Every structure is written in structure tokens, then in C-alpha cells.
Amino acid sequence: MLGYATARAGSADTAYRSIDVAGRTATGDPHALVQVMYEELNRALGAVASAIRLGNHSVKSEKISRALTILFALESGLDFEKGGDVSYTLANLYRGARKQIIKASLGDDPEPFLLVARNLNEIASAWRQIRGG
């Protein structure tokens, strides 16, 4: 019975996180959504590094998929007409981050994931400053 409870705890955490993310983005503010995506991307990459250290390949795979999905979402949300060169620079950055993650996913070194997270955190920090938060 304890095994079942432990397994369900993981899905409860996932459900809570989904509700939390939905609540933080319910305002319809696209800038807030981008900030939440950066936060979730950072969490996913940190979880990948942790899963590697613990030898948990299923969590590693799940969180890599989440990070890649978030990067695709960030790129697809760019407005190249309004954003101009900044949008193109961000698109290239997101593509490069995806390539680094995919390449690193073949190994068991947490450092490349943490490096991507650090690099993207610089962008996220600039985003927060622009938004005034």
C-alpha cells in the first residue's frame, strides 16, 4: 500500500504544479506567461540534473521533454514583426538551447543542463527587469 501512496504522491505534485501554473497565467497577460515559462524551464532543467545524479532515467526523460516543449513554446510565441532583431536573436538562442539539451540527453552529465539553465536565467532575469518585477 505504501508503494501506491508514494506513486500517487508524484502525480499529486504534478497536478498541483499544473493548477499553480494555470492560476499564475489565468490573467491572459502574455508577459506573465513568458515569465512563468522561464521559471518552469529552470525547474525542469534543475530536475534533469537532479535525476541524473540520482540515476532516475524516467524523470530525466520526462523533464528533458518538458524543457524542450517549453523552449518550443517560447520560440513559437515570438512576434518577428514587432520584435525584430530581438525576436530573431531569441529564436536562435532557444534553438541553440534545444540542441544543447538534446546532445546532453545522450549522456549522464548534469552540468550541460545546468549551463543551459544558467544561460537562460540571464534572459529570464532581464525579462523580469523589463516587466518591473
PDB file of N, CA, C and O in Angstrom, residues 20-100:
ATOM      1  N   ASP A  20      -1.187  25.310 -10.284  1.00  0.00           N
ATOM      2  CA  ASP A  20      -0.445  26.514  -9.914  1.00  0.00           C
ATOM      3  C   ASP A  20      -0.057  27.315 -11.155  1.00  0.00           C
ATOM      4  O   ASP A  20      -0.253  28.522 -11.201  1.00  0.00           O
ATOM      5  N   VAL A  21       0.458  26.649 -12.162  1.00  0.00           N
ATOM      6  CA  VAL A  21       0.855  27.326 -13.402  1.00  0.00           C
ATOM      7  C   VAL A  21      -0.369  27.932 -14.075  1.00  0.00           C
ATOM      8  O   VAL A  21      -0.336  29.073 -14.532  1.00  0.00           O
ATOM      9  N   ALA A  22      -1.453  27.174 -14.127  1.00  0.00           N
ATOM     10  CA  ALA A  22      -2.677  27.687 -14.745  1.00  0.00           C
ATOM     11  C   ALA A  22      -3.172  28.923 -14.003  1.00  0.00           C
ATOM     12  O   ALA A  22      -3.579  29.910 -14.619  1.00  0.00           O
ATOM     13  N   GLY A  23      -3.099  28.894 -12.688  1.00  0.00           N
ATOM     14  CA  GLY A  23      -3.540  30.043 -11.901  1.00  0.00           C
ATOM     15  C   GLY A  23      -2.685  31.277 -12.128  1.00  0.00           C
ATOM     16  O   GLY A  23      -3.181  32.387 -12.202  1.00  0.00           O
ATOM     17  N   ARG A  24      -1.382  31.065 -12.271  1.00  0.00           N
ATOM     18  CA  ARG A  24      -0.482  32.208 -12.466  1.00  0.00           C
ATOM     19  C   ARG A  24      -0.593  32.794 -13.859  1.00  0.00           C
ATOM     20  O   ARG A  24      -0.150  33.910 -14.094  1.00  0.00           O
ATOM     21  N   THR A  25      -1.178  32.068 -14.799  1.00  0.00           N
ATOM     22  CA  THR A  25      -1.279  32.569 -16.170  1.00  0.00           C
ATOM     23  C   THR A  25      -2.714  32.854 -16.582  1.00  0.00           C
ATOM     24  O   THR A  25      -2.968  33.186 -17.726  1.00  0.00           O
ATOM     25  N   ALA A  26      -3.644  32.741 -15.648  1.00  0.00           N
ATOM     26  CA  ALA A  26      -5.061  32.915 -15.974  1.00  0.00           C
ATOM     27  C   ALA A  26      -5.416  34.347 -16.342  1.00  0.00           C
ATOM     28  O   ALA A  26      -6.468  34.596 -16.910  1.00  0.00           O
ATOM     29  N   THR A  27      -4.558  35.279 -16.039  1.00  0.00           N
ATOM     30  CA  THR A  27      -4.859  36.677 -16.308  1.00  0.00           C
ATOM     31  C   THR A  27      -4.869  36.988 -17.803  1.00  0.00           C
ATOM     32  O   THR A  27      -5.384  38.022 -18.214  1.00  0.00           O
ATOM     33  N   GLY A  28      -4.300  36.121 -18.599  1.00  0.00           N
ATOM     34  CA  GLY A  28      -4.238  36.371 -20.030  1.00  0.00           C
ATOM     35  C   GLY A  28      -3.097  37.290 -20.420  1.00  0.00           C
ATOM     36  O   GLY A  28      -2.977  37.681 -21.569  1.00  0.00           O
ATOM     37  N   ASP A  29      -2.252  37.644 -19.472  1.00  0.00           N
ATOM     38  CA  ASP A  29      -1.108  38.512 -19.729  1.00  0.00           C
ATOM     39  C   ASP A  29       0.007  37.679 -20.364  1.00  0.00           C
ATOM     40  O   ASP A  29       0.611  36.838 -19.696  1.00  0.00           O
ATOM     41  N   PRO A  30       0.306  37.898 -21.650  1.00  0.00           N
ATOM     42  CA  PRO A  30       1.328  37.084 -22.308  1.00  0.00           C
ATOM     43  C   PRO A  30       2.711  37.268 -21.694  1.00  0.00           C
ATOM     44  O   PRO A  30       3.520  36.349 -21.690  1.00  0.00           O
ATOM     45  N   HIS A  31       2.974  38.437 -21.134  1.00  0.00           N
ATOM     46  CA  HIS A  31       4.275  38.668 -20.495  1.00  0.00           C
ATOM     47  C   HIS A  31       4.411  37.838 -19.228  1.00  0.00           C
ATOM     48  O   HIS A  31       5.482  37.331 -18.926  1.00  0.00           O
ATOM     49  N   ALA A  32       3.320  37.715 -18.489  1.00  0.00           N
ATOM     50  CA  ALA A  32       3.332  36.874 -17.289  1.00  0.00           C
ATOM     51  C   ALA A  32       3.529  35.420 -17.681  1.00  0.00           C
ATOM     52  O   ALA A  32       4.239  34.680 -16.996  1.00  0.00           O
ATOM     53  N   LEU A  33       2.917  35.011 -18.763  1.00  0.00           N
ATOM     54  CA  LEU A  33       3.072  33.640 -19.235  1.00  0.00           C
ATOM     55  C   LEU A  33       4.528  33.344 -19.586  1.00  0.00           C
ATOM     56  O   LEU A  33       5.057  32.293 -19.229  1.00  0.00           O
ATOM     57  N   VAL A  34       5.192  34.264 -20.248  1.00  0.00           N
ATOM     58  CA  VAL A  34       6.601  34.072 -20.593  1.00  0.00           C
ATOM     59  C   VAL A  34       7.429  33.935 -19.321  1.00  0.00           C
ATOM     60  O   VAL A  34       8.288  33.053 -19.225  1.00  0.00           O
ATOM     61  N   GLN A  35       7.149  34.749 -18.337  1.00  0.00           N
ATOM     62  CA  GLN A  35       7.888  34.664 -17.082  1.00  0.00           C
ATOM     63  C   GLN A  35       7.676  33.304 -16.421  1.00  0.00           C
ATOM     64  O   GLN A  35       8.623  32.687 -15.935  1.00  0.00           O
ATOM     65  N   VAL A  36       6.449  32.814 -16.415  1.00  0.00           N
ATOM     66  CA  VAL A  36       6.154  31.506 -15.839  1.00  0.00           C
ATOM     67  C   VAL A  36       6.879  30.413 -16.631  1.00  0.00           C
ATOM     68  O   VAL A  36       7.426  29.474 -16.046  1.00  0.00           O
ATOM     69  N   MET A  37       6.918  30.548 -17.953  1.00  0.00           N
ATOM     70  CA  MET A  37       7.602  29.532 -18.757  1.00  0.00           C
ATOM     71  C   MET A  37       9.097  29.504 -18.438  1.00  0.00           C
ATOM     72  O   MET A  37       9.686  28.427 -18.347  1.00  0.00           O
ATOM     73  N   TYR A  38       9.708  30.662 -18.244  1.00  0.00           N
ATOM     74  CA  TYR A  38      11.116  30.689 -17.844  1.00  0.00           C
ATOM     75  C   TYR A  38      11.312  29.998 -16.498  1.00  0.00           C
ATOM     76  O   TYR A  38      12.256  29.238 -16.301  1.00  0.00           O
ATOM     77  N   GLU A  39      10.421  30.258 -15.557  1.00  0.00           N
ATOM     78  CA  GLU A  39      10.511  29.622 -14.244  1.00  0.00           C
ATOM     79  C   GLU A  39      10.376  28.104 -14.357  1.00  0.00           C
ATOM     80  O   GLU A  39      11.143  27.352 -13.739  1.00  0.00           O
ATOM     81  N   GLU A  40       9.405  27.670 -15.138  1.00  0.00           N
ATOM     82  CA  GLU A  40       9.185  26.232 -15.308  1.00  0.00           C
ATOM     83  C   GLU A  40      10.345  25.579 -16.061  1.00  0.00           C
ATOM     84  O   GLU A  40      10.720  24.445 -15.762  1.00  0.00           O
ATOM     85  N   LEU A  41      10.911  26.287 -17.013  1.00  0.00           N
ATOM     86  CA  LEU A  41      12.071  25.779 -17.744  1.00  0.00           C
ATOM     87  C   LEU A  41      13.240  25.582 -16.785  1.00  0.00           C
ATOM     88  O   LEU A  41      13.917  24.548 -16.812  1.00  0.00           O
ATOM     89  N   ASN A  42      13.465  26.547 -15.919  1.00  0.00           N
ATOM     90  CA  ASN A  42      14.541  26.442 -14.934  1.00  0.00           C
ATOM     91  C   ASN A  42      14.314  25.244 -14.013  1.00  0.00           C
ATOM     92  O   ASN A  42      15.246  24.489 -13.718  1.00  0.00           O
ATOM     93  N   ARG A  43      13.084  25.064 -13.565  1.00  0.00           N
ATOM     94  CA  ARG A  43      12.761  23.919 -12.694  1.00  0.00           C
ATOM     95  C   ARG A  43      12.997  22.599 -13.421  1.00  0.00           C
ATOM     96  O   ARG A  43      13.537  21.662 -12.844  1.00  0.00           O
ATOM     97  N   ALA A  44      12.578  22.532 -14.668  1.00  0.00           N
ATOM     98  CA  ALA A  44      12.731  21.295 -15.431  1.00  0.00           C
ATOM     99  C   ALA A  44      14.206  20.944 -15.609  1.00  0.00           C
ATOM    100  O   ALA A  44      14.602  19.787 -15.420  1.00  0.00           O
ATOM    101  N   LEU A  45      15.015  21.937 -15.953  1.00  0.00           N
ATOM    102  CA  LEU A  45      16.444  21.667 -16.158  1.00  0.00           C
ATOM    103  C   LEU A  45      17.125  21.291 -14.847  1.00  0.00           C
ATOM    104  O   LEU A  45      17.996  20.413 -14.830  1.00  0.00           O
ATOM    105  N   GLY A  46      16.743  21.921 -13.764  1.00  0.00           N
ATOM    106  CA  GLY A  46      17.266  21.527 -12.453  1.00  0.00           C
ATOM    107  C   GLY A  46      16.869  20.110 -12.092  1.00  0.00           C
ATOM    108  O   GLY A  46      17.662  19.350 -11.540  1.00  0.00           O
ATOM    109  N   ALA A  47      15.634  19.747 -12.425  1.00  0.00           N
ATOM    110  CA  ALA A  47      15.156  18.390 -12.146  1.00  0.00           C
ATOM    111  C   ALA A  47      15.894  17.354 -13.000  1.00  0.00           C
ATOM    112  O   ALA A  47      16.132  16.236 -12.543  1.00  0.00           O
ATOM    113  N   VAL A  48      16.253  17.724 -14.226  1.00  0.00           N
ATOM    114  CA  VAL A  48      17.036  16.818 -15.069  1.00  0.00           C
ATOM    115  C   VAL A  48      18.372  16.532 -14.384  1.00  0.00           C
ATOM    116  O   VAL A  48      18.787  15.377 -14.257  1.00  0.00           O
ATOM    117  N   ALA A  49      19.052  17.599 -13.958  1.00  0.00           N
ATOM    118  CA  ALA A  49      20.352  17.433 -13.299  1.00  0.00           C
ATOM    119  C   ALA A  49      20.222  16.563 -12.048  1.00  0.00           C
ATOM    120  O   ALA A  49      21.037  15.663 -11.816  1.00  0.00           O
ATOM    121  N   SER A  50      19.186  16.809 -11.271  1.00  0.00           N
ATOM    122  CA  SER A  50      18.959  16.018 -10.063  1.00  0.00           C
ATOM    123  C   SER A  50      18.673  14.552 -10.408  1.00  0.00           C
ATOM    124  O   SER A  50      19.195  13.645  -9.764  1.00  0.00           O
ATOM    125  N   ALA A  51      17.855  14.332 -11.413  1.00  0.00           N
ATOM    126  CA  ALA A  51      17.522  12.960 -11.821  1.00  0.00           C
ATOM    127  C   ALA A  51      18.768  12.213 -12.296  1.00  0.00           C
ATOM    128  O   ALA A  51      18.922  11.017 -12.020  1.00  0.00           O
ATOM    129  N   ILE A  52      19.648  12.905 -12.987  1.00  0.00           N
ATOM    130  CA  ILE A  52      20.892  12.273 -13.434  1.00  0.00           C
ATOM    131  C   ILE A  52      21.712  11.847 -12.225  1.00  0.00           C
ATOM    132  O   ILE A  52      22.219  10.718 -12.170  1.00  0.00           O
ATOM    133  N   ARG A  53      21.849  12.744 -11.264  1.00  0.00           N
ATOM    134  CA  ARG A  53      22.628  12.419 -10.054  1.00  0.00           C
ATOM    135  C   ARG A  53      22.040  11.229  -9.306  1.00  0.00           C
ATOM    136  O   ARG A  53      22.769  10.446  -8.710  1.00  0.00           O
ATOM    137  N   LEU A  54      20.713  11.111  -9.330  1.00  0.00           N
ATOM    138  CA  LEU A  54      20.034  10.018  -8.621  1.00  0.00           C
ATOM    139  C   LEU A  54      19.886   8.758  -9.477  1.00  0.00           C
ATOM    140  O   LEU A  54      19.403   7.739  -8.983  1.00  0.00           O
ATOM    141  N   GLY A  55      20.255   8.849 -10.749  1.00  0.00           N
ATOM    142  CA  GLY A  55      20.113   7.702 -11.642  1.00  0.00           C
ATOM    143  C   GLY A  55      18.675   7.408 -12.031  1.00  0.00           C
ATOM    144  O   GLY A  55      18.344   6.289 -12.401  1.00  0.00           O
ATOM    145  N   ASN A  56      17.806   8.405 -11.975  1.00  0.00           N
ATOM    146  CA  ASN A  56      16.396   8.230 -12.297  1.00  0.00           C
ATOM    147  C   ASN A  56      16.160   8.614 -13.762  1.00  0.00           C
ATOM    148  O   ASN A  56      15.885   9.775 -14.076  1.00  0.00           O
ATOM    149  N   HIS A  57      16.262   7.615 -14.634  1.00  0.00           N
ATOM    150  CA  HIS A  57      16.196   7.874 -16.071  1.00  0.00           C
ATOM    151  C   HIS A  57      14.809   8.285 -16.550  1.00  0.00           C
ATOM    152  O   HIS A  57      14.687   9.055 -17.501  1.00  0.00           O
ATOM    153  N   SER A  58      13.763   7.801 -15.889  1.00  0.00           N
ATOM    154  CA  SER A  58      12.419   8.172 -16.344  1.00  0.00           C
ATOM    155  C   SER A  58      12.137   9.650 -16.046  1.00  0.00           C
ATOM    156  O   SER A  58      11.557  10.353 -16.881  1.00  0.00           O
ATOM    157  N   VAL A  59      12.550  10.131 -14.880  1.00  0.00           N
ATOM    158  CA  VAL A  59      12.360  11.554 -14.567  1.00  0.00           C
ATOM    159  C   VAL A  59      13.243  12.397 -15.468  1.00  0.00           C
ATOM    160  O   VAL A  59      12.814  13.444 -15.962  1.00  0.00           O
ATOM    161  N   LYS A  60      14.462  11.936 -15.705  1.00  0.00           N
ATOM    162  CA  LYS A  60      15.362  12.655 -16.618  1.00  0.00           C
ATOM    163  C   LYS A  60      14.682  12.848 -17.969  1.00  0.00           C
ATOM    164  O   LYS A  60      14.615  13.959 -18.495  1.00  0.00           O
ATOM    165  N   SER A  61      14.151  11.787 -18.514  1.00  0.00           N
ATOM    166  CA  SER A  61      13.494  11.845 -19.820  1.00  0.00           C
ATOM    167  C   SER A  61      12.269  12.754 -19.795  1.00  0.00           C
ATOM    168  O   SER A  61      12.073  13.581 -20.692  1.00  0.00           O
ATOM    169  N   GLU A  62      11.460  12.621 -18.763  1.00  0.00           N
ATOM    170  CA  GLU A  62      10.242  13.437 -18.637  1.00  0.00           C
ATOM    171  C   GLU A  62      10.573  14.930 -18.576  1.00  0.00           C
ATOM    172  O   GLU A  62       9.948  15.751 -19.251  1.00  0.00           O
ATOM    173  N   LYS A  63      11.576  15.277 -17.783  1.00  0.00           N
ATOM    174  CA  LYS A  63      11.918  16.691 -17.605  1.00  0.00           C
ATOM    175  C   LYS A  63      12.648  17.255 -18.824  1.00  0.00           C
ATOM    176  O   LYS A  63      12.514  18.450 -19.120  1.00  0.00           O
ATOM    177  N   ILE A  64      13.400  16.426 -19.532  1.00  0.00           N
ATOM    178  CA  ILE A  64      14.003  16.879 -20.791  1.00  0.00           C
ATOM    179  C   ILE A  64      12.899  17.211 -21.784  1.00  0.00           C
ATOM    180  O   ILE A  64      12.936  18.252 -22.443  1.00  0.00           O
ATOM    181  N   SER A  65      11.902  16.350 -21.876  1.00  0.00           N
ATOM    182  CA  SER A  65      10.769  16.611 -22.775  1.00  0.00           C
ATOM    183  C   SER A  65      10.062  17.900 -22.393  1.00  0.00           C
ATOM    184  O   SER A  65       9.694  18.697 -23.260  1.00  0.00           O
ATOM    185  N   ARG A  66       9.891  18.115 -21.098  1.00  0.00           N
ATOM    186  CA  ARG A  66       9.233  19.345 -20.636  1.00  0.00           C
ATOM    187  C   ARG A  66      10.053  20.578 -21.020  1.00  0.00           C
ATOM    188  O   ARG A  66       9.509  21.563 -21.512  1.00  0.00           O
ATOM    189  N   ALA A  67      11.359  20.512 -20.800  1.00  0.00           N
ATOM    190  CA  ALA A  67      12.224  21.647 -21.137  1.00  0.00           C
ATOM    191  C   ALA A  67      12.175  21.937 -22.633  1.00  0.00           C
ATOM    192  O   ALA A  67      12.064  23.102 -23.042  1.00  0.00           O
ATOM    193  N   LEU A  68      12.231  20.904 -23.451  1.00  0.00           N
ATOM    194  CA  LEU A  68      12.182  21.101 -24.904  1.00  0.00           C
ATOM    195  C   LEU A  68      10.841  21.685 -25.335  1.00  0.00           C
ATOM    196  O   LEU A  68      10.783  22.570 -26.195  1.00  0.00           O
ATOM    197  N   THR A  69       9.772  21.218 -24.732  1.00  0.00           N
ATOM    198  CA  THR A  69       8.435  21.737 -25.045  1.00  0.00           C
ATOM    199  C   THR A  69       8.335  23.218 -24.692  1.00  0.00           C
ATOM    200  O   THR A  69       7.784  24.016 -25.466  1.00  0.00           O
ATOM    201  N   ILE A  70       8.869  23.595 -23.541  1.00  0.00           N
ATOM    202  CA  ILE A  70       8.828  24.999 -23.130  1.00  0.00           C
ATOM    203  C   ILE A  70       9.637  25.854 -24.089  1.00  0.00           C
ATOM    204  O   ILE A  70       9.209  26.947 -24.482  1.00  0.00           O
ATOM    205  N   LEU A  71      10.798  25.368 -24.501  1.00  0.00           N
ATOM    206  CA  LEU A  71      11.614  26.126 -25.455  1.00  0.00           C
ATOM    207  C   LEU A  71      10.886  26.302 -26.783  1.00  0.00           C
ATOM    208  O   LEU A  71      10.936  27.377 -27.385  1.00  0.00           O
ATOM    209  N   PHE A  72      10.192  25.253 -27.243  1.00  0.00           N
ATOM    210  CA  PHE A  72       9.389  25.378 -28.467  1.00  0.00           C
ATOM    211  C   PHE A  72       8.281  26.416 -28.260  1.00  0.00           C
ATOM    212  O   PHE A  72       8.017  27.230 -29.150  1.00  0.00           O
ATOM    213  N   ALA A  73       7.637  26.392 -27.106  1.00  0.00           N
ATOM    214  CA  ALA A  73       6.554  27.348 -26.828  1.00  0.00           C
ATOM    215  C   ALA A  73       7.087  28.777 -26.781  1.00  0.00           C
ATOM    216  O   ALA A  73       6.448  29.695 -27.318  1.00  0.00           O
ATOM    217  N   LEU A  74       8.224  28.971 -26.158  1.00  0.00           N
ATOM    218  CA  LEU A  74       8.814  30.309 -26.115  1.00  0.00           C
ATOM    219  C   LEU A  74       9.125  30.809 -27.522  1.00  0.00           C
ATOM    220  O   LEU A  74       8.835  31.960 -27.858  1.00  0.00           O
ATOM    221  N   GLU A  75       9.688  29.929 -28.336  1.00  0.00           N
ATOM    222  CA  GLU A  75      10.020  30.341 -29.703  1.00  0.00           C
ATOM    223  C   GLU A  75       8.765  30.606 -30.531  1.00  0.00           C
ATOM    224  O   GLU A  75       8.696  31.588 -31.273  1.00  0.00           O
ATOM    225  N   SER A  76       7.766  29.754 -30.392  1.00  0.00           N
ATOM    226  CA  SER A  76       6.554  29.934 -31.198  1.00  0.00           C
ATOM    227  C   SER A  76       5.786  31.184 -30.797  1.00  0.00           C
ATOM    228  O   SER A  76       5.001  31.704 -31.585  1.00  0.00           O
ATOM    229  N   GLY A  77       6.018  31.691 -29.597  1.00  0.00           N
ATOM    230  CA  GLY A  77       5.339  32.896 -29.148  1.00  0.00           C
ATOM    231  C   GLY A  77       6.012  34.191 -29.572  1.00  0.00           C
ATOM    232  O   GLY A  77       5.493  35.276 -29.302  1.00  0.00           O
ATOM    233  N   LEU A  78       7.152  34.074 -30.233  1.00  0.00           N
ATOM    234  CA  LEU A  78       7.858  35.292 -30.654  1.00  0.00           C
ATOM    235  C   LEU A  78       7.106  35.989 -31.783  1.00  0.00           C
ATOM    236  O   LEU A  78       6.588  35.345 -32.689  1.00  0.00           O
ATOM    237  N   ASP A  79       7.076  37.297 -31.730  1.00  0.00           N
ATOM    238  CA  ASP A  79       6.460  38.106 -32.775  1.00  0.00           C
ATOM    239  C   ASP A  79       7.587  38.765 -33.568  1.00  0.00           C
ATOM    240  O   ASP A  79       8.171  39.758 -33.144  1.00  0.00           O
ATOM    241  N   PHE A  80       7.900  38.175 -34.715  1.00  0.00           N
ATOM    242  CA  PHE A  80       9.044  38.635 -35.501  1.00  0.00           C
ATOM    243  C   PHE A  80       8.800  39.995 -36.147  1.00  0.00           C
ATOM    244  O   PHE A  80       9.748  40.721 -36.410  1.00  0.00           O
ATOM    245  N   GLU A  81       7.536  40.346 -36.368  1.00  0.00           N
ATOM    246  CA  GLU A  81       7.242  41.661 -36.941  1.00  0.00           C
ATOM    247  C   GLU A  81       7.472  42.763 -35.915  1.00  0.00           C
ATOM    248  O   GLU A  81       8.112  43.768 -36.205  1.00  0.00           O
ATOM    249  N   LYS A  82       6.945  42.577 -34.718  1.00  0.00           N
ATOM    250  CA  LYS A  82       7.089  43.598 -33.682  1.00  0.00           C
ATOM    251  C   LYS A  82       8.445  43.524 -32.981  1.00  0.00           C
ATOM    252  O   LYS A  82       8.983  44.538 -32.569  1.00  0.00           O
ATOM    253  N   GLY A  83       8.967  42.312 -32.839  1.00  0.00           N
ATOM    254  CA  GLY A  83      10.196  42.120 -32.071  1.00  0.00           C
ATOM    255  C   GLY A  83      11.475  42.327 -32.838  1.00  0.00           C
ATOM    256  O   GLY A  83      12.531  42.508 -32.238  1.00  0.00           O
ATOM    257  N   GLY A  84      11.395  42.256 -34.154  1.00  0.00           N
ATOM    258  CA  GLY A  84      12.567  42.498 -34.990  1.00  0.00           C
ATOM    259  C   GLY A  84      13.765  41.645 -34.621  1.00  0.00           C
ATOM    260  O   GLY A  84      13.645  40.440 -34.410  1.00  0.00           O
ATOM    261  N   ASP A  85      14.919  42.300 -34.530  1.00  0.00           N
ATOM    262  CA  ASP A  85      16.172  41.600 -34.271  1.00  0.00           C
ATOM    263  C   ASP A  85      16.161  40.851 -32.938  1.00  0.00           C
ATOM    264  O   ASP A  85      16.768  39.787 -32.821  1.00  0.00           O
ATOM    265  N   VAL A  86      15.483  41.394 -31.944  1.00  0.00           N
ATOM    266  CA  VAL A  86      15.425  40.731 -30.641  1.00  0.00           C
ATOM    267  C   VAL A  86      14.741  39.371 -30.786  1.00  0.00           C
ATOM    268  O   VAL A  86      15.202  38.368 -30.226  1.00  0.00           O
ATOM    269  N   SER A  87      13.659  39.323 -31.552  1.00  0.00           N
ATOM    270  CA  SER A  87      12.950  38.060 -31.761  1.00  0.00           C
ATOM    271  C   SER A  87      13.839  37.036 -32.465  1.00  0.00           C
ATOM    272  O   SER A  87      13.855  35.862 -32.092  1.00  0.00           O
ATOM    273  N   TYR A  88      14.571  37.471 -33.470  1.00  0.00           N
ATOM    274  CA  TYR A  88      15.467  36.563 -34.186  1.00  0.00           C
ATOM    275  C   TYR A  88      16.593  36.071 -33.281  1.00  0.00           C
ATOM    276  O   TYR A  88      16.972  34.894 -33.316  1.00  0.00           O
ATOM    277  N   THR A  89      17.103  36.947 -32.447  1.00  0.00           N
ATOM    278  CA  THR A  89      18.163  36.556 -31.508  1.00  0.00           C
ATOM    279  C   THR A  89      17.639  35.531 -30.506  1.00  0.00           C
ATOM    280  O   THR A  89      18.299  34.526 -30.232  1.00  0.00           O
ATOM    281  N   LEU A  90      16.441  35.792 -29.974  1.00  0.00           N
ATOM    282  CA  LEU A  90      15.848  34.845 -29.028  1.00  0.00           C
ATOM    283  C   LEU A  90      15.552  33.503 -29.692  1.00  0.00           C
ATOM    284  O   LEU A  90      15.788  32.446 -29.096  1.00  0.00           O
ATOM    285  N   ALA A  91      15.052  33.533 -30.922  1.00  0.00           N
ATOM    286  CA  ALA A  91      14.771  32.282 -31.638  1.00  0.00           C
ATOM    287  C   ALA A  91      16.047  31.460 -31.779  1.00  0.00           C
ATOM    288  O   ALA A  91      16.043  30.240 -31.546  1.00  0.00           O
ATOM    289  N   ASN A  92      17.139  32.116 -32.139  1.00  0.00           N
ATOM    290  CA  ASN A  92      18.413  31.409 -32.272  1.00  0.00           C
ATOM    291  C   ASN A  92      18.898  30.876 -30.923  1.00  0.00           C
ATOM    292  O   ASN A  92      19.431  29.768 -30.846  1.00  0.00           O
ATOM    293  N   LEU A  93      18.695  31.650 -29.878  1.00  0.00           N
ATOM    294  CA  LEU A  93      19.080  31.215 -28.540  1.00  0.00           C
ATOM    295  C   LEU A  93      18.279  29.977 -28.126  1.00  0.00           C
ATOM    296  O   LEU A  93      18.848  29.006 -27.621  1.00  0.00           O
ATOM    297  N   TYR A  94      16.965  30.005 -28.344  1.00  0.00           N
ATOM    298  CA  TYR A  94      16.124  28.864 -27.983  1.00  0.00           C
ATOM    299  C   TYR A  94      16.503  27.619 -28.787  1.00  0.00           C
ATOM    300  O   TYR A  94      16.560  26.520 -28.243  1.00  0.00           O
ATOM    301  N   ARG A  95      16.770  27.794 -30.077  1.00  0.00           N
ATOM    302  CA  ARG A  95      17.187  26.652 -30.904  1.00  0.00           C
ATOM    303  C   ARG A  95      18.513  26.087 -30.412  1.00  0.00           C
ATOM    304  O   ARG A  95      18.686  24.868 -30.340  1.00  0.00           O
ATOM    305  N   GLY A  96      19.437  26.968 -30.096  1.00  0.00           N
ATOM    306  CA  GLY A  96      20.725  26.516 -29.583  1.00  0.00           C
ATOM    307  C   GLY A  96      20.584  25.776 -28.266  1.00  0.00           C
ATOM    308  O   GLY A  96      21.245  24.754 -28.039  1.00  0.00           O
ATOM    309  N   ALA A  97      19.720  26.274 -27.396  1.00  0.00           N
ATOM    310  CA  ALA A  97      19.480  25.606 -26.115  1.00  0.00           C
ATOM    311  C   ALA A  97      18.885  24.224 -26.333  1.00  0.00           C
ATOM    312  O   ALA A  97      19.281  23.260 -25.669  1.00  0.00           O
ATOM    313  N   ARG A  98      17.947  24.123 -27.272  1.00  0.00           N
ATOM    314  CA  ARG A  98      17.362  22.804 -27.573  1.00  0.00           C
ATOM    315  C   ARG A  98      18.427  21.836 -28.074  1.00  0.00           C
ATOM    316  O   ARG A  98      18.467  20.678 -27.655  1.00  0.00           O
ATOM    317  N   LYS A  99      19.302  22.317 -28.959  1.00  0.00           N
ATOM    318  CA  LYS A  99      20.374  21.450 -29.471  1.00  0.00           C
ATOM    319  C   LYS A  99      21.286  20.985 -28.344  1.00  0.00           C
ATOM    320  O   LYS A  99      21.672  19.818 -28.292  1.00  0.00           O
ATOM    321  N   GLN A 100      21.631  21.895 -27.433  1.00  0.00           N
ATOM    322  CA  GLN A 100      22.480  21.528 -26.307  1.00  0.00           C
ATOM    323  C   GLN A 100      21.796  20.482 -25.419  1.00  0.00           C
ATOM    324  O   GLN A 100      22.436  19.530 -24.968  1.00  0.00           O
TER     325      GLN A 100
END
